PDB file of C-alpha atoms in Angstrom:
ATOM      1  CA  MET L1031      99.604 107.665  90.490  1.00  0.00           C
ATOM      2  CA  LYS L1032      99.430 106.122  87.031  1.00  0.00           C
ATOM      3  CA  ILE L1033      97.924 108.129  84.177  1.00  0.00           C
ATOM      4  CA  VAL L1034      94.209 107.382  84.028  1.00  0.00           C
ATOM      5  CA  PRO L1035      93.040 105.196  81.112  1.00  0.00           C
ATOM      6  CA  LEU L1036      91.315 108.096  79.314  1.00  0.00           C
ATOM      7  CA  THR L1037      94.483 110.149  79.340  1.00  0.00           C
ATOM      8  CA  ALA L1038      96.637 107.188  78.402  1.00  0.00           C
ATOM      9  CA  ALA L1039      94.409 106.432  75.423  1.00  0.00           C
ATOM     10  CA  LEU L1040      94.472 110.049  74.294  1.00  0.00           C
ATOM     11  CA  MET L1041      98.248 110.149  74.479  1.00  0.00           C
ATOM     12  CA  ALA L1042      98.614 106.831  72.676  1.00  0.00           C
ATOM     13  CA  LEU L1043      96.550 108.129  69.750  1.00  0.00           C
ATOM     14  CA  VAL L1044      98.099 111.587  69.516  1.00  0.00           C
ATOM     15  CA  LEU L1045     101.676 110.783  70.392  1.00  0.00           C
ATOM     16  CA  ALA L1046     102.280 107.248  69.182  1.00  0.00           C
ATOM     17  CA  PRO L1047     105.205 108.282  66.910  1.00  0.00           C
ATOM     18  CA  ALA L1048     106.924 109.997  69.829  1.00  0.00           C
ATOM     19  CA  VAL L1049     106.546 106.906  71.968  1.00  0.00           C
ATOM     20  CA  LEU L1050     107.944 104.626  69.293  1.00  0.00           C
ATOM     21  CA  ALA L1051     110.874 106.943  68.754  1.00  0.00           C
ATOM     22  CA  GLN L1052     112.087 106.644  72.334  1.00  0.00           C
ATOM     23  CA  PRO L1053     114.876 104.154  72.993  1.00  0.00           C
ATOM     24  CA  ALA L1054     114.138 101.370  75.439  1.00  0.00           C
ATOM     25  CA  SER L1055     115.408 101.969  78.949  1.00  0.00           C
ATOM     26  CA  LYS L1056     115.007 100.328  82.316  1.00  0.00           C
ATOM     27  CA  THR L1057     113.092 102.161  85.018  1.00  0.00           C
ATOM     28  CA  SER L1058     114.959 100.139  87.628  1.00  0.00           C
ATOM     29  CA  THR L1059     118.199 101.951  86.760  1.00  0.00           C
ATOM     30  CA  ALA L1060     116.716 105.451  86.694  1.00  0.00           C
ATOM     31  CA  SER L1061     117.844 107.990  89.259  1.00  0.00           C
ATOM     32  CA  PRO L1062     115.560 108.361  92.300  1.00  0.00           C
ATOM     33  CA  THR L1063     114.070 111.593  90.910  1.00  0.00           C
ATOM     34  CA  ALA L1064     113.455 110.146  87.443  1.00  0.00           C
ATOM     35  CA  ALA L1065     112.151 106.886  88.899  1.00  0.00           C
ATOM     36  CA  ALA L1066     109.644 108.743  91.085  1.00  0.00           C
ATOM     37  CA  PHE L1067     108.480 110.751  88.058  1.00  0.00           C
ATOM     38  CA  LEU L1068     108.082 107.609  85.955  1.00  0.00           C
ATOM     39  CA  ALA L1069     106.217 105.810  88.719  1.00  0.00           C
ATOM     40  CA  GLN L1070     103.682 108.637  88.764  1.00  0.00           C
ATOM     41  CA  PHE L1071     103.359 109.489  85.081  1.00  0.00           C
ATOM     42  CA  ALA L1072     104.542 106.631  82.839  1.00  0.00           C
ATOM     43  CA  THR L1073     101.801 104.553  81.255  1.00  0.00           C
ATOM     44  CA  GLU L1074     101.652 100.811  81.865  1.00  0.00           C
ATOM     45  CA  GLY L1075     104.325  98.914  79.964  1.00  0.00           C
ATOM     46  CA  THR L1076     106.513 101.945  79.233  1.00  0.00           C
ATOM     47  CA  ASP L1077     109.641 103.236  80.922  1.00  0.00           C
ATOM     48  CA  SER L1078     109.929 106.762  79.521  1.00  0.00           C
ATOM     49  CA  VAL L1079     107.858 109.945  79.300  1.00  0.00           C
ATOM     50  CA  SER L1080     108.505 112.610  76.674  1.00  0.00           C
ATOM     51  CA  TRP L1081     107.684 116.279  77.166  1.00  0.00           C
ATOM     52  CA  ALA L1082     104.938 115.989  74.511  1.00  0.00           C
ATOM     53  CA  GLN L1083     103.351 113.102  76.416  1.00  0.00           C
ATOM     54  CA  PHE L1084     103.573 114.914  79.714  1.00  0.00           C
ATOM     55  CA  GLU L1085     102.128 118.115  78.271  1.00  0.00           C
ATOM     56  CA  ALA L1086      99.183 116.168  76.814  1.00  0.00           C
ATOM     57  CA  PHE L1087      98.603 114.580  80.213  1.00  0.00           C
ATOM     58  CA  ARG L1088      98.709 117.976  81.929  1.00  0.00           C
ATOM     59  CA  LYS L1089      96.220 119.431  79.458  1.00  0.00           C
ATOM     60  CA  GLN L1090      93.835 116.551  80.120  1.00  0.00           C
ATOM     61  CA  ARG L1091      94.188 116.886  83.885  1.00  0.00           C
ATOM     62  CA  TYR L1092      93.613 120.647  83.658  1.00  0.00           C
ATOM     63  CA  ALA L1093      90.461 120.038  81.596  1.00  0.00           C
ATOM     64  CA  ASP L1094      89.249 117.436  84.108  1.00  0.00           C
ATOM     65  CA  THR L1095      89.922 119.848  86.986  1.00  0.00           C
ATOM     66  CA  ASP L1096      87.884 122.585  85.283  1.00  0.00           C
ATOM     67  CA  ARG L1097      84.594 121.064  86.432  1.00  0.00           C
ATOM     68  CA  ASN L1098      82.357 123.931  85.265  1.00  0.00           C
ATOM     69  CA  HIS L1099      84.125 124.064  81.877  1.00  0.00           C
ATOM     70  CA  ASP L1100      84.604 127.826  81.906  1.00  0.00           C
ATOM     71  CA  GLY L1101      88.177 127.554  80.622  1.00  0.00           C
ATOM     72  CA  HIS L1102      89.786 128.373  83.974  1.00  0.00           C
ATOM     73  CA  VAL L1103      90.485 126.510  87.215  1.00  0.00           C
ATOM     74  CA  ASP L1104      89.437 128.217  90.425  1.00  0.00           C
ATOM     75  CA  ALA L1105      90.758 127.466  93.900  1.00  0.00           C
ATOM     76  CA  GLN L1106      87.940 125.101  94.877  1.00  0.00           C
ATOM     77  CA  GLU L1107      88.225 123.116  91.637  1.00  0.00           C
ATOM     78  CA  TYR L1108      91.971 122.840  92.162  1.00  0.00           C
ATOM     79  CA  VAL L1109      91.597 121.689  95.761  1.00  0.00           C
ATOM     80  CA  ASP L1110      88.769 119.252  94.986  1.00  0.00           C
ATOM     81  CA  GLU L1111      90.714 117.584  92.179  1.00  0.00           C
ATOM     82  CA  TYR L1112      93.814 117.207  94.338  1.00  0.00           C
ATOM     83  CA  LEU L1113      91.900 115.833  97.327  1.00  0.00           C
ATOM     84  CA  GLN L1114      90.087 113.337  95.102  1.00  0.00           C
ATOM     85  CA  ARG L1115      93.472 111.864  94.154  1.00  0.00           C
ATOM     86  CA  PHE L1116      94.844 112.194  97.676  1.00  0.00           C
ATOM     87  CA  ASP L1117      91.855 110.332  99.123  1.00  0.00           C
ATOM     88  CA  VAL L1118      92.744 107.332  96.966  1.00  0.00           C
ATOM     89  CA  ARG L1119      96.257 107.344  98.422  1.00  0.00           C
ATOM     90  CA  LEU L1120      94.862 107.656 101.946  1.00  0.00           C
ATOM     91  CA  ALA L1121      92.460 104.753 101.401  1.00  0.00           C
ATOM     92  CA  ASP L1122      95.265 102.550 100.066  1.00  0.00           C
ATOM     93  CA  ALA L1123      97.493 103.509 103.004  1.00  0.00           C
ATOM     94  CA  ARG L1124      94.707 102.805 105.496  1.00  0.00           C
ATOM     95  CA  ALA L1125      94.117  99.348 104.030  1.00  0.00           C
ATOM     96  CA  GLY L1126      97.842  98.630 104.215  1.00  0.00           C
ATOM     97  CA  HIS L1127      98.022  99.685 107.850  1.00  0.00           C
ATOM     98  CA  LEU L1128      95.101  97.431 108.728  1.00  0.00           C
ATOM     99  CA  ARG L1129      96.788  94.469 107.060  1.00  0.00           C
ATOM    100  CA  GLN L1130      99.862  95.189 109.166  1.00  0.00           C
ATOM    101  CA  THR L1131      97.657  95.372 112.260  1.00  0.00           C
ATOM    102  CA  ASP L1132      96.464  91.829 111.643  1.00  0.00           C
ATOM    103  CA  THR L1133     100.089  90.727 111.261  1.00  0.00           C
ATOM    104  CA  ARG L1134     101.105  92.497 114.475  1.00  0.00           C
ATOM    105  CA  PHE L1135      98.249  90.908 116.402  1.00  0.00           C
ATOM    106  CA  LYS L1136      99.314  87.431 115.311  1.00  0.00           C
ATOM    107  CA  ALA L1137     102.924  88.185 116.279  1.00  0.00           C
ATOM    108  CA  LEU L1138     101.913  89.397 119.753  1.00  0.00           C
ATOM    109  CA  ASP L1139      99.607  86.434 120.329  1.00  0.00           C
ATOM    110  CA  ARG L1140     102.492  84.097 121.171  1.00  0.00           C
ATOM    111  CA  ASP L1141     100.358  81.196 122.398  1.00  0.00           C
ATOM    112  CA  LYS L1142      98.053  81.471 119.359  1.00  0.00           C
ATOM    113  CA  ASN L1143      94.847  81.401 121.379  1.00  0.00           C
ATOM    114  CA  GLY L1144      93.286  84.307 119.484  1.00  0.00           C
ATOM    115  CA  ALA L1145      93.835  86.885 122.233  1.00  0.00           C
ATOM    116  CA  ILE L1146      96.681  89.026 123.544  1.00  0.00           C
ATOM    117  CA  SER L1147      97.103  88.539 127.269  1.00  0.00           C
ATOM    118  CA  ARG L1148      98.520  91.274 129.482  1.00  0.00           C
ATOM    119  CA  ALA L1149     101.687  89.186 129.814  1.00  0.00           C
ATOM    120  CA  GLU L1150     102.079  88.965 126.033  1.00  0.00           C
ATOM    121  CA  TYR L1151     101.378  92.692 125.730  1.00  0.00           C
ATOM    122  CA  ASP L1152     103.971  93.511 128.401  1.00  0.00           C
ATOM    123  CA  ALA L1153     106.538  91.225 126.775  1.00  0.00           C
ATOM    124  CA  ALA L1154     106.136  93.217 123.559  1.00  0.00           C
ATOM    125  CA  GLY L1155     106.624  96.392 125.591  1.00  0.00           C
ATOM    126  CA  GLU L1156     109.893  95.050 126.971  1.00  0.00           C
ATOM    127  CA  ARG L1157     111.118  94.378 123.439  1.00  0.00           C
ATOM    128  CA  THR L1158     110.107  97.880 122.380  1.00  0.00           C
ATOM    129  CA  TRP L1159     111.891  99.478 125.322  1.00  0.00           C
ATOM    130  CA  ALA L1160     115.006  97.390 124.740  1.00  0.00           C
ATOM    131  CA  GLY L1161     115.171  98.716 121.173  1.00  0.00           C
ATOM    132  CA  TYR L1162     114.592 102.332 122.135  1.00  0.00           C
ATOM    133  CA  GLU L1163     118.253 103.306 121.955  1.00  0.00           C
ATOM    134  CA  THR L1164     118.576 101.718 118.541  1.00  0.00           C
ATOM    135  CA  SER L1165     115.404 103.434 117.375  1.00  0.00           C
ATOM    136  CA  GLN L1166     116.981 106.833 117.984  1.00  0.00           C
ATOM    137  CA  ASN L1167     119.106 106.181 114.917  1.00  0.00           C
ATOM    138  CA  ALA L1168     116.342 105.496 112.413  1.00  0.00           C
ATOM    139  CA  THR L1169     117.675 104.204 109.114  1.00  0.00           C
ATOM    140  CA  GLN L1170     117.336 106.159 105.909  1.00  0.00           C
ATOM    141  CA  GLU L1171     115.290 103.291 104.525  1.00  0.00           C
ATOM    142  CA  THR L1172     112.753 103.672 107.328  1.00  0.00           C
ATOM    143  CA  ALA L1173     112.602 107.425 106.791  1.00  0.00           C
ATOM    144  CA  ALA L1174     112.078 106.950 103.055  1.00  0.00           C
ATOM    145  CA  ALA L1175     109.290 104.444 103.637  1.00  0.00           C
ATOM    146  CA  SER L1176     107.614 106.885 106.004  1.00  0.00           C
ATOM    147  CA  SER L1177     107.755 109.655 103.402  1.00  0.00           C
ATOM    148  CA  ARG L1178     105.842 107.431 100.955  1.00  0.00           C
ATOM    149  CA  ASP L1179     103.074 106.785 103.485  1.00  0.00           C
ATOM    150  CA  PRO L1180     100.537 109.642 103.376  1.00  0.00           C
ATOM    151  CA  LEU L1181      99.100 108.638 106.764  1.00  0.00           C
ATOM    152  CA  LYS L1182     102.521 108.665 108.457  1.00  0.00           C
ATOM    153  CA  MET L1183     101.379 106.789 111.538  1.00  0.00           C
ATOM    154  CA  PRO L1184     103.958 107.014 114.347  1.00  0.00           C
ATOM    155  CA  THR L1185     105.909 103.849 115.036  1.00  0.00           C
ATOM    156  CA  SER L1186     107.983 102.787 118.010  1.00  0.00           C
ATOM    157  CA  HIS L1187     110.724 101.743 115.571  1.00  0.00           C
ATOM    158  CA  THR L1188     111.874 105.371 115.237  1.00  0.00           C
ATOM    159  CA  ALA L1189     112.928 107.978 117.785  1.00  0.00           C
ATOM    160  CA  ASN L1190     110.317 110.469 116.573  1.00  0.00           C
ATOM    161  CA  GLY L1191     107.642 107.789 116.703  1.00  0.00           C
ATOM    162  CA  MET L1192     108.545 106.921 120.290  1.00  0.00           C
ATOM    163  CA  LEU L1193     108.245 110.572 121.259  1.00  0.00           C
ATOM    164  CA  GLU L1194     104.887 110.961 119.545  1.00  0.00           C
ATOM    165  CA  LEU L1195     103.514 107.799 121.140  1.00  0.00           C
ATOM    166  CA  TYR L1196     104.958 108.026 124.646  1.00  0.00           C
ATOM    167  CA  ASP L1197     106.295 111.508 125.432  1.00  0.00           C
ATOM    168  CA  ARG L1198     103.136 112.753 127.104  1.00  0.00           C
ATOM    169  CA  ASN L1199     104.836 115.562 129.083  1.00  0.00           C
ATOM    170  CA  LYS L1200     106.489 116.830 125.859  1.00  0.00           C
ATOM    171  CA  ASP L1201     109.962 117.190 127.358  1.00  0.00           C
ATOM    172  CA  GLY L1202     111.640 115.622 124.327  1.00  0.00           C
ATOM    173  CA  ALA L1203     112.422 112.295 126.000  1.00  0.00           C
ATOM    174  CA  VAL L1204     110.673 109.109 127.087  1.00  0.00           C
ATOM    175  CA  ASP L1205     111.555 107.648 130.483  1.00  0.00           C
ATOM    176  CA  ARG L1206     110.579 104.183 131.671  1.00  0.00           C
ATOM    177  CA  GLU L1207     107.886 105.387 134.060  1.00  0.00           C
ATOM    178  CA  GLU L1208     106.224 107.392 131.318  1.00  0.00           C
ATOM    179  CA  PHE L1209     106.498 104.495 128.865  1.00  0.00           C
ATOM    180  CA  ASP L1210     104.909 102.025 131.276  1.00  0.00           C
ATOM    181  CA  ALA L1211     102.111 104.424 132.210  1.00  0.00           C
ATOM    182  CA  VAL L1212     101.153 105.066 128.588  1.00  0.00           C
ATOM    183  CA  ARG L1213     101.151 101.366 127.723  1.00  0.00           C
ATOM    184  CA  ALA L1214      99.048 100.478 130.751  1.00  0.00           C
ATOM    185  CA  ALA L1215      96.493 103.143 129.870  1.00  0.00           C
ATOM    186  CA  SER L1216      96.462 101.995 126.243  1.00  0.00           C
ATOM    187  CA  PHE L1217      95.846  98.367 127.227  1.00  0.00           C
ATOM    188  CA  ALA L1218      92.983  99.345 129.526  1.00  0.00           C
ATOM    189  CA  ALA L1219      91.373 101.554 126.868  1.00  0.00           C
ATOM    190  CA  THR L1220      91.678  98.836 124.214  1.00  0.00           C
ATOM    191  CA  ASP L1221      90.299  96.101 126.496  1.00  0.00           C
ATOM    192  CA  THR L1222      86.724  97.357 126.095  1.00  0.00           C
ATOM    193  CA  ASP L1223      85.090  94.271 127.650  1.00  0.00           C
ATOM    194  CA  GLY L1224      87.459  94.401 130.622  1.00  0.00           C
ATOM    195  CA  ASN L1225      88.371  90.705 130.534  1.00  0.00           C
ATOM    196  CA  GLY L1226      92.116  91.307 130.839  1.00  0.00           C
ATOM    197  CA  SER L1227      93.008  90.339 127.264  1.00  0.00           C
ATOM    198  CA  LEU L1228      92.702  91.887 123.814  1.00  0.00           C
ATOM    199  CA  SER L1229      90.741  90.252 121.025  1.00  0.00           C
ATOM    200  CA  LEU L1230      91.545  90.924 117.381  1.00  0.00           C
ATOM    201  CA  ALA L1231      88.387  93.042 117.148  1.00  0.00           C
ATOM    202  CA  GLU L1232      89.416  95.175 120.135  1.00  0.00           C
ATOM    203  CA  TYR L1233      92.995  95.521 118.920  1.00  0.00           C
ATOM    204  CA  THR L1234      91.887  96.487 115.422  1.00  0.00           C
ATOM    205  CA  SER L1235      89.176  98.867 116.592  1.00  0.00           C
ATOM    206  CA  GLU L1236      91.607 100.842 118.748  1.00  0.00           C
ATOM    207  CA  PHE L1237      94.048 101.186 115.872  1.00  0.00           C
ATOM    208  CA  GLU L1238      91.293 102.094 113.407  1.00  0.00           C
ATOM    209  CA  GLY L1239      90.304 104.958 115.688  1.00  0.00           C
ATOM    210  CA  ARG L1240      93.840 106.347 115.626  1.00  0.00           C
ATOM    211  CA  LEU L1241      94.086 105.773 111.875  1.00  0.00           C
ATOM    212  CA  ASP L1242      90.939 107.774 111.202  1.00  0.00           C
ATOM    213  CA  GLN L1243      92.009 110.637 113.480  1.00  0.00           C
ATOM    214  CA  GLN L1244      95.335 110.749 111.652  1.00  0.00           C
ATOM    215  CA  ARG L1245      93.556 110.700 108.296  1.00  0.00           C
ATOM    216  CA  GLN L1246      91.496 113.746 109.279  1.00  0.00           C
ATOM    217  CA  ARG L1247      94.610 115.645 110.355  1.00  0.00           C
ATOM    218  CA  VAL L1248      96.598 114.688 107.260  1.00  0.00           C
ATOM    219  CA  ARG L1249      93.737 115.500 104.896  1.00  0.00           C
ATOM    220  CA  ALA L1250      93.185 118.909 106.501  1.00  0.00           C
ATOM    221  CA  ASP L1251      96.895 119.672 106.113  1.00  0.00           C
ATOM    222  CA  ALA L1252      96.772 118.537 102.483  1.00  0.00           C
ATOM    223  CA  GLU L1253      93.850 120.867 101.782  1.00  0.00           C
ATOM    224  CA  ARG L1254      95.670 123.824 103.325  1.00  0.00           C
ATOM    225  CA  GLN L1255      98.781 123.048 101.297  1.00  0.00           C
ATOM    226  CA  ALA L1256      96.742 122.766  98.092  1.00  0.00           C
ATOM    227  CA  ARG L1257      95.300 126.240  98.681  1.00  0.00           C
ATOM    228  CA  VAL L1258      98.792 127.610  99.242  1.00  0.00           C
ATOM    229  CA  ARG L1259      99.944 126.001  95.977  1.00  0.00           C
ATOM    230  CA  PHE L1260      96.999 127.487  94.103  1.00  0.00           C
ATOM    231  CA  ALA L1261      97.819 130.966  95.381  1.00  0.00           C
ATOM    232  CA  SER L1262     101.438 130.482  94.315  1.00  0.00           C
ATOM    233  CA  LEU L1263     100.494 129.310  90.823  1.00  0.00           C
ATOM    234  CA  ASP L1264      97.806 131.973  90.296  1.00  0.00           C
ATOM    235  CA  LYS L1265     100.415 134.577  89.377  1.00  0.00           C
ATOM    236  CA  ASP L1266      97.996 137.421  88.655  1.00  0.00           C
ATOM    237  CA  ALA L1267      96.018 136.615  91.826  1.00  0.00           C
ATOM    238  CA  ASP L1268      92.672 136.829  90.042  1.00  0.00           C
ATOM    239  CA  GLY L1269      91.406 133.554  91.517  1.00  0.00           C
ATOM    240  CA  ARG L1270      91.354 131.922  88.062  1.00  0.00           C
ATOM    241  CA  MET L1271      94.330 129.783  87.090  1.00  0.00           C
ATOM    242  CA  THR L1272      95.059 129.613  83.376  1.00  0.00           C
ATOM    243  CA  PHE L1273      96.687 126.579  81.805  1.00  0.00           C
ATOM    244  CA  ALA L1274      99.862 128.593  81.297  1.00  0.00           C
ATOM    245  CA  GLU L1275      99.983 129.332  85.032  1.00  0.00           C
ATOM    246  CA  TYR L1276      99.164 125.720  85.843  1.00  0.00           C
ATOM    247  CA  GLN L1277     101.842 124.404  83.512  1.00  0.00           C
ATOM    248  CA  LEU L1278     104.663 126.416  85.117  1.00  0.00           C
ATOM    249  CA  SER L1279     104.874 123.893  87.933  1.00  0.00           C
ATOM    250  CA  GLY L1280     104.594 121.016  85.449  1.00  0.00           C
ATOM    251  CA  LYS L1281     107.556 122.348  83.467  1.00  0.00           C
ATOM    252  CA  ARG L1282     109.652 122.655  86.621  1.00  0.00           C
ATOM    253  CA  MET L1283     108.725 119.101  87.615  1.00  0.00           C
ATOM    254  CA  PHE L1284     109.573 117.693  84.180  1.00  0.00           C
ATOM    255  CA  ASP L1285     112.843 119.614  83.885  1.00  0.00           C
ATOM    256  CA  ARG L1286     114.006 118.348  87.259  1.00  0.00           C
ATOM    257  CA  ALA L1287     113.349 114.722  86.281  1.00  0.00           C
ATOM    258  CA  ASP L1288     114.757 115.256  82.751  1.00  0.00           C
ATOM    259  CA  SER L1289     118.145 116.163  84.181  1.00  0.00           C
ATOM    260  CA  ASN L1290     120.067 115.521  80.942  1.00  0.00           C
ATOM    261  CA  GLY L1291     117.737 117.884  79.046  1.00  0.00           C
ATOM    262  CA  ASP L1292     116.955 115.578  76.126  1.00  0.00           C
ATOM    263  CA  GLY L1293     113.201 116.077  76.370  1.00  0.00           C
ATOM    264  CA  VAL L1294     112.542 112.572  77.724  1.00  0.00           C
ATOM    265  CA  VAL L1295     112.479 111.288  81.302  1.00  0.00           C
ATOM    266  CA  ASP L1296     113.991 107.816  81.384  1.00  0.00           C
ATOM    267  CA  ALA L1297     116.801 105.763  82.906  1.00  0.00           C
ATOM    268  CA  HIS L1298     119.409 107.937  81.186  1.00  0.00           C
ATOM    269  CA  ASP L1299     118.697 110.909  83.456  1.00  0.00           C
ATOM    270  CA  PRO L1300     121.243 111.222  86.300  1.00  0.00           C
ATOM    271  CA  GLU L1301     120.202 112.513  89.693  1.00  0.00           C
ATOM    272  CA  PRO L1302     119.932 116.326  89.433  1.00  0.00           C
ATOM    273  CA  VAL L1303     122.229 118.525  91.483  1.00  0.00           C
ATOM    274  CA  ALA L1304     120.474 119.750  94.634  1.00  0.00           C
ATOM    275  CA  GLY L1305     119.005 123.190  94.131  1.00  0.00           C
ATOM    276  CA  ALA L1306     119.390 123.111  90.362  1.00  0.00           C
ATOM    277  CA  HIS L1307     115.631 123.085  89.785  1.00  0.00           C
ATOM    278  CA  SER L1308     112.555 123.925  91.816  1.00  0.00           C
ATOM    279  CA  ALA L1309     109.996 121.147  91.508  1.00  0.00           C
ATOM    280  CA  ASN L1310     106.464 120.742  92.770  1.00  0.00           C
ATOM    281  CA  GLY L1311     105.771 117.035  92.954  1.00  0.00           C
ATOM    282  CA  ASN L1312     102.175 117.432  94.112  1.00  0.00           C
ATOM    283  CA  ARG L1313     100.853 118.594  90.780  1.00  0.00           C
TER     284      ARG L1313
END
């Protein structure tokens, strides 16, 4: 998430000398950890974040989270602020999945008549089954893409996705009989008018239903995790997080990205050694 305009403006006014003092660097050459940090916290048109900039951003976010302006952040304020940001990510992910659904429909509709026949649907199933063995060795690129998707919808392109979609008896494997049975049931459930083919509206509606169920599950998990994080950060367990408590996780996050310790996260920071820092990327 980019720094909101209000925060960016505040930082530009207060910290302009610090920004100008930073040497130019290229985000594209930053280590994965530094690049992820910059993608989330660098302002538009910049490729570095100093500790002073990041601290100013954290102070502004803390103030925004403190909705009742009592000088402390309670658990509900903390959770509400996080979910507000997370909902934006979920909405973006949902829109992306629906665009992909339209693309998939067009790919399955081989004769381009605006409907997926049972034969076209079964042909796609044959291709999926033929790639099952390959899918058991999901590439790192696929895994990384999945980790960036907050909805994490299962896909038949990975072994875990195949299990989630088709392993209905939960024995850790998918056999052909099980695969065919699940696909037949899915086609019948999607074909709501019973005409033996799937329209774009039917195909999209079925997927939207699964998307929204997944969103509810993912959002509930995110809320539980946010409450766990609050309890961890609220060191004196008084239910009121001070800025000092809040900033402990921010310092760990910054220090991990600023692996060369020069007080600036940029392309000069090498990938940190595993286990050298404990970071909390959610805050």
